[in-house]
mmCIF file of C-alpha atoms in Angstrom:
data_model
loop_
_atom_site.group_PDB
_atom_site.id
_atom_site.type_symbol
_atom_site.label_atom_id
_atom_site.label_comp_id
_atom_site.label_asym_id
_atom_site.label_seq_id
_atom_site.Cartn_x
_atom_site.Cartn_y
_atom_site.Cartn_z
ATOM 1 C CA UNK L 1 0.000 0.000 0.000
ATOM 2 C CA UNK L 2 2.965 2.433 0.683
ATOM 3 C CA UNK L 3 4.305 1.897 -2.342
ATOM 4 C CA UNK L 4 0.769 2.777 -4.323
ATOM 5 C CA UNK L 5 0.815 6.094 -2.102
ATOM 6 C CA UNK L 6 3.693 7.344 -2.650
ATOM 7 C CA UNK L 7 5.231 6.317 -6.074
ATOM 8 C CA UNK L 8 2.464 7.072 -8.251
ATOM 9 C CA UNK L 9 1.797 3.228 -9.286
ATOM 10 C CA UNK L 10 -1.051 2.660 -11.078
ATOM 11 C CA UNK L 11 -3.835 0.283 -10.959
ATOM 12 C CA UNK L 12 -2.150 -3.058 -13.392
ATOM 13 C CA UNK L 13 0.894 -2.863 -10.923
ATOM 14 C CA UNK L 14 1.185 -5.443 -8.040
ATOM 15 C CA UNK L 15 0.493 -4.589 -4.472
ATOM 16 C CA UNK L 16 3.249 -7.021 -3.380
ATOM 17 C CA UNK L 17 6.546 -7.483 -4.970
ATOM 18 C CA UNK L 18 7.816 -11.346 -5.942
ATOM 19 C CA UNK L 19 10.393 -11.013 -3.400
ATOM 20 C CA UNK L 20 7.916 -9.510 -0.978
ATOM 21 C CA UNK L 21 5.636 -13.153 -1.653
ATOM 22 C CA UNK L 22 8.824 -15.433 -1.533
ATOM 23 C CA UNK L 23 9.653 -13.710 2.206
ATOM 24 C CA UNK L 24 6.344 -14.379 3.550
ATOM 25 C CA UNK L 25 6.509 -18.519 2.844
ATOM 26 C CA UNK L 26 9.445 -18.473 4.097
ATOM 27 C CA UNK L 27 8.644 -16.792 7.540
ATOM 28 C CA UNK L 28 5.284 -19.264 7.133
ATOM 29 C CA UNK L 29 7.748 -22.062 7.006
ATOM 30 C CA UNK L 30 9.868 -21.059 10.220
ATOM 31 C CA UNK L 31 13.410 -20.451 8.793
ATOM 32 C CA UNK L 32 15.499 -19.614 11.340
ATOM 33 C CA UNK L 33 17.344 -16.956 9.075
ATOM 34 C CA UNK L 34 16.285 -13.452 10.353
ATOM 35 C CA UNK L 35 15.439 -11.072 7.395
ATOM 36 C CA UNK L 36 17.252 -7.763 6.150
ATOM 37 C CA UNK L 37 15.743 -4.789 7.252
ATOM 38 C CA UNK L 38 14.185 -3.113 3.880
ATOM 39 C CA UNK L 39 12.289 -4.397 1.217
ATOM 40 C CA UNK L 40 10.829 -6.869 0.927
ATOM 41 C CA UNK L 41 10.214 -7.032 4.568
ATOM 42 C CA UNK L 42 8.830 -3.385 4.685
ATOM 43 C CA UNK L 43 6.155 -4.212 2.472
ATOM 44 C CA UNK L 44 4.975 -7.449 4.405
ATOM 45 C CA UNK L 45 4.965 -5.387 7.349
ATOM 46 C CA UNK L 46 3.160 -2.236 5.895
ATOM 47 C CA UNK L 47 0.608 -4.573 4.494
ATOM 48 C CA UNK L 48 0.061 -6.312 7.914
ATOM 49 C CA UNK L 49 1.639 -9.565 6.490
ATOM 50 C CA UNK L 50 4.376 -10.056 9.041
ATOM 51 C CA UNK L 51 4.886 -8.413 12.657
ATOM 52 C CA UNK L 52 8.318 -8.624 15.118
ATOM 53 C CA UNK L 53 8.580 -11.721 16.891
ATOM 54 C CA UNK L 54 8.488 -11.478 20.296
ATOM 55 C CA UNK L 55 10.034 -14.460 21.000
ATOM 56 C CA UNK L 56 13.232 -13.866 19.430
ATOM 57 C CA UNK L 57 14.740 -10.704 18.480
ATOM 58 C CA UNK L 58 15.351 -9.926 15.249
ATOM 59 C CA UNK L 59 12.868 -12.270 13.366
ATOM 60 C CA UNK L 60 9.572 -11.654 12.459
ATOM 61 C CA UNK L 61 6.501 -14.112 11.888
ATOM 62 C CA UNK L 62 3.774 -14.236 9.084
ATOM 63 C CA UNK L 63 0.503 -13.168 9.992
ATOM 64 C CA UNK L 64 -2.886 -14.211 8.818
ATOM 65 C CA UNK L 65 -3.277 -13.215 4.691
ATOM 66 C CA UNK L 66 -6.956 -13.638 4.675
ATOM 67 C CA UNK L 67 -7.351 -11.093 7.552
ATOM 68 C CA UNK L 68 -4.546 -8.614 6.076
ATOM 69 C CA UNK L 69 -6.197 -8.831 2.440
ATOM 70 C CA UNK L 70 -9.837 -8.714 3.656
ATOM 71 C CA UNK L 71 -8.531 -5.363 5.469
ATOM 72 C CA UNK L 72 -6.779 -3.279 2.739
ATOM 73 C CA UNK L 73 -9.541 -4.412 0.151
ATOM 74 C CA UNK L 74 -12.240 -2.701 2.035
ATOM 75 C CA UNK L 75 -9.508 -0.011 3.067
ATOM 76 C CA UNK L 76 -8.607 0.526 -1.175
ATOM 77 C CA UNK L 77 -12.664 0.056 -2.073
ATOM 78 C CA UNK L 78 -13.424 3.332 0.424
ATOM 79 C CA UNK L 79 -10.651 5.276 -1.021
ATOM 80 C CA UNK L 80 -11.676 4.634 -4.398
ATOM 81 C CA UNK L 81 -15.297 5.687 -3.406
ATOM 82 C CA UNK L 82 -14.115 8.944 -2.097
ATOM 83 C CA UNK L 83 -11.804 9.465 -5.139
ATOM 84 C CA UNK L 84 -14.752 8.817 -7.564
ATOM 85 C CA UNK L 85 -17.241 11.020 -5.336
ATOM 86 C CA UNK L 86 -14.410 14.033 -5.722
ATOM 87 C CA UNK L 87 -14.096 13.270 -8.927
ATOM 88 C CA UNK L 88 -17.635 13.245 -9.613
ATOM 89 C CA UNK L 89 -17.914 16.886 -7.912
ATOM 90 C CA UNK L 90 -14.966 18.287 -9.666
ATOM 91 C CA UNK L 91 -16.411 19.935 -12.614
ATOM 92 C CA UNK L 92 -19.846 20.971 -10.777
ATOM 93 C CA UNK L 93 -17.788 22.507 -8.796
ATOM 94 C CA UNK L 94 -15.839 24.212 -11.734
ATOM 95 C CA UNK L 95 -18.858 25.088 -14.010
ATOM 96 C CA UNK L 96 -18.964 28.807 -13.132
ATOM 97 C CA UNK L 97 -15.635 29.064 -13.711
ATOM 98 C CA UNK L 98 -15.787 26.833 -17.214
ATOM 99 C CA UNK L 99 -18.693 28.975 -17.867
ATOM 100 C CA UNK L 100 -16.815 32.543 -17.007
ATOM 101 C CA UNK L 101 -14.064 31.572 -19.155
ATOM 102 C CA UNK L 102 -15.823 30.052 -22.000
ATOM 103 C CA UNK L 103 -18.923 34.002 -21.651
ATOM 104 C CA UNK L 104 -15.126 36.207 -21.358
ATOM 105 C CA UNK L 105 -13.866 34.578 -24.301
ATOM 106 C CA UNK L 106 -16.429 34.489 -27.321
ATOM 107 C CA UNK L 107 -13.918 34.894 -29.849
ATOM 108 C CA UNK L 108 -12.946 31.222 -29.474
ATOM 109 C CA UNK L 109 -15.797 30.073 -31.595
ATOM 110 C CA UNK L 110 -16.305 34.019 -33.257
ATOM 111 C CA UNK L 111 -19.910 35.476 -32.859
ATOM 112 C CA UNK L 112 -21.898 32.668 -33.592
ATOM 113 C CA UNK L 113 -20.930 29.072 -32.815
ATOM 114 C CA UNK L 114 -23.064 26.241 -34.594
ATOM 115 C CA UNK L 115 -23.855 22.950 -32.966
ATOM 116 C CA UNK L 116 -25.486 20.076 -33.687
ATOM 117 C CA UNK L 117 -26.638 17.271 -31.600
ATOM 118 C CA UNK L 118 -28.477 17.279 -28.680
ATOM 119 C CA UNK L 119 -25.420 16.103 -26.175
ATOM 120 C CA UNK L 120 -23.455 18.920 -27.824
ATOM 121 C CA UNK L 121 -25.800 21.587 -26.975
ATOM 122 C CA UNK L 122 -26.227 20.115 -23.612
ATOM 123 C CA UNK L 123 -22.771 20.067 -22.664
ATOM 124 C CA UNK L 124 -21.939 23.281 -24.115
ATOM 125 C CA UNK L 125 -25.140 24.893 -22.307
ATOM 126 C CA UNK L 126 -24.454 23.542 -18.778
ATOM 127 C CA UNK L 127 -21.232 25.505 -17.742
ATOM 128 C CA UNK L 128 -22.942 28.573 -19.721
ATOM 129 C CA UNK L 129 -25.460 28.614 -17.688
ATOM 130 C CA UNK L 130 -23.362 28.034 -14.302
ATOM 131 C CA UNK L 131 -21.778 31.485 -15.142
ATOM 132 C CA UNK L 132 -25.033 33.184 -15.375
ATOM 133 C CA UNK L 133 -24.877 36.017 -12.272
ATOM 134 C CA UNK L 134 -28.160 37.673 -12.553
ATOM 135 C CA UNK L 135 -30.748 37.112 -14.650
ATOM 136 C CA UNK L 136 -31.869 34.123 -16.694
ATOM 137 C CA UNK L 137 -34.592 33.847 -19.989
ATOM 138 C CA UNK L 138 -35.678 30.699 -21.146
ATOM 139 C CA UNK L 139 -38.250 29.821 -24.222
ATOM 140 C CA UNK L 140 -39.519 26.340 -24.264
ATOM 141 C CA UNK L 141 -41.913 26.185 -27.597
ATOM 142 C CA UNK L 142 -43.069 22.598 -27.843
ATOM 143 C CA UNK L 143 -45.649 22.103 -24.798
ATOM 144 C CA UNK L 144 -44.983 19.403 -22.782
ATOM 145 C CA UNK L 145 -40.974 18.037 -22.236
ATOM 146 C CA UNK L 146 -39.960 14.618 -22.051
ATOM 147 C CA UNK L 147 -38.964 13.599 -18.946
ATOM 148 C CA UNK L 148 -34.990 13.363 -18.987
ATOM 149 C CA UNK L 149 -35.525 17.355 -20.082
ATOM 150 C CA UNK L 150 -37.536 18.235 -17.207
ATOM 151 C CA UNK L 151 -34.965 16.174 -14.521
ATOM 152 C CA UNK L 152 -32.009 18.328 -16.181
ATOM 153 C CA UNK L 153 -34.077 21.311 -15.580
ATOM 154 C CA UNK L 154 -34.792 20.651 -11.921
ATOM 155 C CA UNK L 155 -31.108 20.620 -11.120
ATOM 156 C CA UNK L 156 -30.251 23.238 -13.461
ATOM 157 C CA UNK L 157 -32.983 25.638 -12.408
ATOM 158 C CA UNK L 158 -33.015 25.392 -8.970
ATOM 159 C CA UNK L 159 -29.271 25.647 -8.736
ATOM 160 C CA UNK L 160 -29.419 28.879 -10.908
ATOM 161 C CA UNK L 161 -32.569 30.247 -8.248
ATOM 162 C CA UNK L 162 -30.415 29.581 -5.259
ATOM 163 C CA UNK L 163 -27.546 31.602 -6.611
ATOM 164 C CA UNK L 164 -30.267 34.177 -6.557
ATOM 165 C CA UNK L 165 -30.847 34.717 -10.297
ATOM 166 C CA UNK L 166 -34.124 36.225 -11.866
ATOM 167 C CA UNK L 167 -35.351 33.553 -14.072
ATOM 168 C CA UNK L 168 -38.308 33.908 -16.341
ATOM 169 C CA UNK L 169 -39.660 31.208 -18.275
ATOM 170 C CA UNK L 170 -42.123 31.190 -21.497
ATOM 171 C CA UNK L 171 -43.840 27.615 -21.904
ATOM 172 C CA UNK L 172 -45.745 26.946 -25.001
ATOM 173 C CA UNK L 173 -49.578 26.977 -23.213
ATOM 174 C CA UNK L 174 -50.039 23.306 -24.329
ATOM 175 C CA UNK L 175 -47.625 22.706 -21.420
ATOM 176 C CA UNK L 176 -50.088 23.229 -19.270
ATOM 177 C CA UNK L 177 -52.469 19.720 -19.819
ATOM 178 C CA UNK L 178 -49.118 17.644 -18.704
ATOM 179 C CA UNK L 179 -48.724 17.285 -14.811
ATOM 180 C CA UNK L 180 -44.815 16.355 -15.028
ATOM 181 C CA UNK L 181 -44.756 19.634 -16.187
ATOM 182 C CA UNK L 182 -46.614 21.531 -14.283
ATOM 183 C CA UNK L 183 -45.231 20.009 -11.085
ATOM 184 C CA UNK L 184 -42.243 21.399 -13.146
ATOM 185 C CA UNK L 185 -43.060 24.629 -12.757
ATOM 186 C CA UNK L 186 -45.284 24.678 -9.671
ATOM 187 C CA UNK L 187 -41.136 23.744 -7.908
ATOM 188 C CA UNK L 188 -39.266 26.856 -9.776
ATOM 189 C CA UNK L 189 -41.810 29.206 -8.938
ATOM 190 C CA UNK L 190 -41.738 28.152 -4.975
ATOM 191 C CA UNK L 191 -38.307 28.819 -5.814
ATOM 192 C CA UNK L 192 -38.728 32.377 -7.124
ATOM 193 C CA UNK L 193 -39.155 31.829 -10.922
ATOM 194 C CA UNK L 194 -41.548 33.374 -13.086
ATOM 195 C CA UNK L 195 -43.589 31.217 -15.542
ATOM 196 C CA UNK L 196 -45.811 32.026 -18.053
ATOM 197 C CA UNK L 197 -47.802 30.333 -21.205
ATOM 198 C CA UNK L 198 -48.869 31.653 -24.498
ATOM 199 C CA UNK L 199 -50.264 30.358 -27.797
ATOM 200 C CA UNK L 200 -47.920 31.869 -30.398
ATOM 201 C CA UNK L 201 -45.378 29.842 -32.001
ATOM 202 C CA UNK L 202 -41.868 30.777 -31.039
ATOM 203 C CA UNK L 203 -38.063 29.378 -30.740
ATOM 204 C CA UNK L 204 -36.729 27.266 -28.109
ATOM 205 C CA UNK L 205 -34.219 30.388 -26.488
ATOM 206 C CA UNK L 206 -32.198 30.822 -23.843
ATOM 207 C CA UNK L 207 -30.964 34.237 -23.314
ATOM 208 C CA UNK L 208 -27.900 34.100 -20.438
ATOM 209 C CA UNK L 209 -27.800 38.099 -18.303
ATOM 210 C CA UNK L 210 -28.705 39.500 -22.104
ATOM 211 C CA UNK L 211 -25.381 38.842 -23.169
ATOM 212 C CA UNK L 212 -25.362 35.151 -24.190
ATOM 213 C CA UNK L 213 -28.337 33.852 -26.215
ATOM 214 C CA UNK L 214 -28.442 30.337 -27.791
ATOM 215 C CA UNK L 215 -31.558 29.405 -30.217
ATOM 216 C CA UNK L 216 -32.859 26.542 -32.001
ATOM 217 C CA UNK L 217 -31.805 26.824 -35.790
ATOM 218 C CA UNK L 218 -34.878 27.292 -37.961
ATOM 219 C CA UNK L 219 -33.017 27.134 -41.546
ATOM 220 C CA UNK L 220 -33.819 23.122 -43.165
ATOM 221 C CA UNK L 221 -31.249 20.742 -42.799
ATOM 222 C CA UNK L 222 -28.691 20.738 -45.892
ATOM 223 C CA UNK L 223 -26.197 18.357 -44.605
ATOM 224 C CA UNK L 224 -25.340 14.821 -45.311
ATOM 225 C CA UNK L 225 -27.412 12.087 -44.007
ATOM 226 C CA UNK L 226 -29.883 12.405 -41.385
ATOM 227 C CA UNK L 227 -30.346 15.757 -39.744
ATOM 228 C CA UNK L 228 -28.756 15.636 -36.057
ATOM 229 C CA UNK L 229 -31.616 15.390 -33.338
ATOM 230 C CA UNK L 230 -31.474 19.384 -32.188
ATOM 231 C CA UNK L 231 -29.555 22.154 -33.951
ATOM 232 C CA UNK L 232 -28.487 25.094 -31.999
ATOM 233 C CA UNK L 233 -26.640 28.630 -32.330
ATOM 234 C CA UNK L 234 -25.244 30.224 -29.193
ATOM 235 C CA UNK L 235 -24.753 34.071 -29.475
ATOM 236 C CA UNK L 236 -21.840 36.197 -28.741
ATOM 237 C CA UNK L 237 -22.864 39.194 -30.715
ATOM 238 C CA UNK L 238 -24.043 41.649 -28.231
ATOM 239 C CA UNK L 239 -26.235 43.419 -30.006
ATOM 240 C CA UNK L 240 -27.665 40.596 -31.721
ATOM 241 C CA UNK L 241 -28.658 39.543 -27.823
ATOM 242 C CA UNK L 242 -30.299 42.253 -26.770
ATOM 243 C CA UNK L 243 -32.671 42.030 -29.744
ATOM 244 C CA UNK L 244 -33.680 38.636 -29.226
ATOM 245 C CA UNK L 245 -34.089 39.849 -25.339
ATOM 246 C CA UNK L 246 -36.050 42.880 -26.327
ATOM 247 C CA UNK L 247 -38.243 40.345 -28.447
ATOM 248 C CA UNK L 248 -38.359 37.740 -25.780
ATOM 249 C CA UNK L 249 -39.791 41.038 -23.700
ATOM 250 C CA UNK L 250 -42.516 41.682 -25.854
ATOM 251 C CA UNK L 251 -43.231 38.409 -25.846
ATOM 252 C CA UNK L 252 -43.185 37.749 -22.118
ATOM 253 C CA UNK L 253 -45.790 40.917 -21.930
ATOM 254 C CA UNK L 254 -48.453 38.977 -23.735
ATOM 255 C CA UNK L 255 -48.029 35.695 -21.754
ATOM 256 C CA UNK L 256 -50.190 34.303 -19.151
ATOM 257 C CA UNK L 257 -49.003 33.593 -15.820
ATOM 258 C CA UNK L 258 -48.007 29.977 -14.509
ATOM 259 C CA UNK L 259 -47.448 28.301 -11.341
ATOM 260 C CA UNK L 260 -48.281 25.241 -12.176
ATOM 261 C CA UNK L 261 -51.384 24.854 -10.253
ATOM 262 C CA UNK L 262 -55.258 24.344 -11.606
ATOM 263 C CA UNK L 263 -56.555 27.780 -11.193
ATOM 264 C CA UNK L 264 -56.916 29.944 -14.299
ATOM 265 C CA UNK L 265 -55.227 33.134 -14.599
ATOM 266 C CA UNK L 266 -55.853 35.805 -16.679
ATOM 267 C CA UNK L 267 -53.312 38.591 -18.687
ATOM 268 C CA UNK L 268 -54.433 41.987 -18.389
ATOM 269 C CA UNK L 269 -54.878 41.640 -22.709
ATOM 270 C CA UNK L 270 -56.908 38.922 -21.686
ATOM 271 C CA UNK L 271 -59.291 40.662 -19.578
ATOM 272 C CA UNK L 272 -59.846 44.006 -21.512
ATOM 273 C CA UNK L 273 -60.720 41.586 -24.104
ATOM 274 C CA UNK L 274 -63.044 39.800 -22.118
ATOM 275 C CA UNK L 275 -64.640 43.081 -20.695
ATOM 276 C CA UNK L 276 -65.449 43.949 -23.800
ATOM 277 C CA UNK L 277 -67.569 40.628 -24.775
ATOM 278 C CA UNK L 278 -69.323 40.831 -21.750
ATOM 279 C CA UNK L 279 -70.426 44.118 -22.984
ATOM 280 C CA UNK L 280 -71.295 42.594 -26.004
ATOM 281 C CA UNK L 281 -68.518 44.525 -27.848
ATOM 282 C CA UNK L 282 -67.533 42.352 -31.403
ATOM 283 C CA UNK L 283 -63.672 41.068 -32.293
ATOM 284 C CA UNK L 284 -63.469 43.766 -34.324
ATOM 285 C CA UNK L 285 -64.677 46.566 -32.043
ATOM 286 C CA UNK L 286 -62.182 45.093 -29.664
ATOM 287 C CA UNK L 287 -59.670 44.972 -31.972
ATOM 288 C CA UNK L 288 -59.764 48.754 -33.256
ATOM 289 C CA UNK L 289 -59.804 49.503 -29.500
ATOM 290 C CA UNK L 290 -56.320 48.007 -29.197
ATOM 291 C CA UNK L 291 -54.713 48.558 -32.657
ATOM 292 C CA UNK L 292 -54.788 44.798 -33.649
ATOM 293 C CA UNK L 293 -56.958 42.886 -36.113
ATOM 294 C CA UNK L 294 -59.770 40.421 -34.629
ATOM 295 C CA UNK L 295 -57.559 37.340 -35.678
ATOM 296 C CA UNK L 296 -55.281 38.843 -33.305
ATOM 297 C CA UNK L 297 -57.739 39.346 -30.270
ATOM 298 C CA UNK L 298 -58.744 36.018 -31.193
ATOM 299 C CA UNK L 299 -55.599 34.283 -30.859
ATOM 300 C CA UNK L 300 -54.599 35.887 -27.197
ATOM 301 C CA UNK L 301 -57.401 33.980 -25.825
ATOM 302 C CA UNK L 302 -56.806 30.382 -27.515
ATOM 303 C CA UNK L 303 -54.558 29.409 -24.350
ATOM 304 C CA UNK L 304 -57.135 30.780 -22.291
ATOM 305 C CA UNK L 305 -60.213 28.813 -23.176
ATOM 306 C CA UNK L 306 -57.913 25.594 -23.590
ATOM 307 C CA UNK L 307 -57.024 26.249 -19.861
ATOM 308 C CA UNK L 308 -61.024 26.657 -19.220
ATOM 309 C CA UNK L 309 -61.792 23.795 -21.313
ATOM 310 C CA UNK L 310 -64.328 25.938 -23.606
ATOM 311 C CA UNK L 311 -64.426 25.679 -27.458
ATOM 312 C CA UNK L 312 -66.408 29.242 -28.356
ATOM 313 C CA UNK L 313 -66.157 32.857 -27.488
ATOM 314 C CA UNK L 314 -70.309 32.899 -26.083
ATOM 315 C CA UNK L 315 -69.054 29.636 -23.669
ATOM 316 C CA UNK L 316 -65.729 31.633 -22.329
ATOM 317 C CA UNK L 317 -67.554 35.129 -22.137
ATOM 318 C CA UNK L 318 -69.918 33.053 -19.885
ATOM 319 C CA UNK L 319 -67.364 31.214 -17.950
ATOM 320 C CA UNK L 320 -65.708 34.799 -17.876
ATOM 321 C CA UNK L 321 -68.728 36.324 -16.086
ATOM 322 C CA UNK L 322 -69.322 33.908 -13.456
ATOM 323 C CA UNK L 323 -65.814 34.363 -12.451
ATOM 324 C CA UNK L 324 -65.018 37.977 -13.088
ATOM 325 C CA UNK L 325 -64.485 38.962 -9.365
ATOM 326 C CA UNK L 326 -61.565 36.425 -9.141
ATOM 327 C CA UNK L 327 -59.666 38.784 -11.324
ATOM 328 C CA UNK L 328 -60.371 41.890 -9.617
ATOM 329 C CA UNK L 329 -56.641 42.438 -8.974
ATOM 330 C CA UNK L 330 -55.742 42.327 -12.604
ATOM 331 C CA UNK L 331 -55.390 45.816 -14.572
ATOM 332 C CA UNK L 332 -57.173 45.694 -18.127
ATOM 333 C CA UNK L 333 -54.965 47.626 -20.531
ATOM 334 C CA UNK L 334 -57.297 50.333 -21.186
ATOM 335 C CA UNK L 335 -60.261 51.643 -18.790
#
């Protein structure tokens, strides 16, 4: 064992010498010869193989092997298990720094950097987002998330809350009929996240302290053989950031809020809207009201009748009215 501490040997080398081995049957067989003092002796009696005779000076008797290997076995097994659980730790504990370096310098992979492959994106997103220091946007377009996503995000996520970063998170509203994923976001938000849902179509984003952004690549797939699984661009260009932030914000202001739980909430486009057809105002009136066309007025309240369960306007103007003091606290966008 000394001789694995402190000479570097690696794991194919042998714990005991030949010469070590050849000592040992011969103190097993009762030689009167005493042995040298050094190796091999040293390692039979670092190992617990051989101990001083007490009987006679000088010479030294062989002790029980099963005992001795039984002892540094379960002495090398927990050494290994600490080494592996340090190991295991190292670059956890490392990510911010990984992710500092990798934010400081962006002209390592120039402006843009292109991946492809969903492990790629992962592994390049992880210390990236370990570096984040105050404020966090993600975009998650496709409604309900398979379950090895949503495990990734619970330790990501929560790990980015309890360094005290603002997180906000758009879910496509679909997300909301999936319980994984609402328990998903029911946990963030006791952590301090924001969540919200809305029926437009947009990217998968992630925008890191408007600085970093990395996006889902929309163009087709022009490469050779199958296209990879996910296709990603991460964003050094700092003005290139901000707009997609400034467009995530605008975004963001016509999204419902989330917390994951059953009752219904309501955006304050959502409820000037739904003033208005409880005073029996048309799409269109409504829509010259606010400057958009009735498709548009239309649209913001498609997440909000599939969270209702209603098909029509007439059953979610009704559902609206029976309900309308829940959402006293809510601020229509005009009076």
């Amino acid at each position: 064992l000394h001789k694995f501490k402190t000479s570097g040997a690696t794991a194919d080398q042998n714990l005991l010498s030949p010469e070590a081995k050849q000592l040992y049957r011969q103190l097993l067989s009762g030689s009167d010869t005493a042995p040298q003092p050094g190796n091999p002796l040293d390692e039979l009696l670092g190992l617990r193989l051989a101990a001083p005779d007490a009987a006679r000076p000088g010479h030294y008797t062989a002790l029980n092997a099963s005992a001795a290997a039984l002892h540094w076995q379960s002495h090398l097994q927990n050494l290994g298990s600490r080494y592996l659980s340090q190991a295991a730790s190292v670059a956890s504990e490392m990510n911010d720094l990984i992710g500092a370096y990798q934010m400081a310098q962006p002209s390592t992979g120039g402006a843009i950097e292109y991946l492809a492959g969903l492990d790629v994106i992962q592994d390049r997103l992880t210390p990236l987002l370990a570096a984040c220091e105050s404020e966090l946007f993600t975009a998650q377009p496709n409604g309900p998330r398979p379950a090895a996503q949503l495990a990734l995000s619970y330790q990501r996520d929560i790990a980015v809350l309890q360094r005290g970063v603002k997180m906000h998170t758009i879910n496509h509203y679909t997300a909301r009929r999936d319980e994984p994923t609402a328990r998903w976001a029911a946990t963030v938000t006791v952590h301090g996240a924001k969540v919200r849902t809305v029926a437009q179509r947009f990217p998968r984003t992630v925008i890191i302290d408007r600085k970093t952004a990395v996006t889902a690549v929309l163009t087709p797939w022009e490469g050779q053989g199958a296209p990879p699984d996910e296709r990603a661009l991460i964003i050094h260009d700092e003005a290139v950031v901000r707009c997609l932030a400034t467009m995530m914000d605008l975004l963001w202001g016509s999204a419902m809020p989330w917390t994951g739980g059953t009752f219904v909430e309501v955006t304050p486009m959502q409820k000037t809207i739904l003033e208005g057809l409880v005073r029996g105002d048309g799409l269109e009136v409504i829509g010259r009201t606010l400057g958009v066309t009735p498709r548009t007025v239309s649209t913001h309240l498609a997440p909000l009748r599939e969270a209702v369960g209603v098909e029509s306007l007439p059953q979610l103007t009704y559902w609206y009215g029976r309900h309308e003091a829940h959402y006293q606290d809510v601020s229509p966008l005009v009076g």
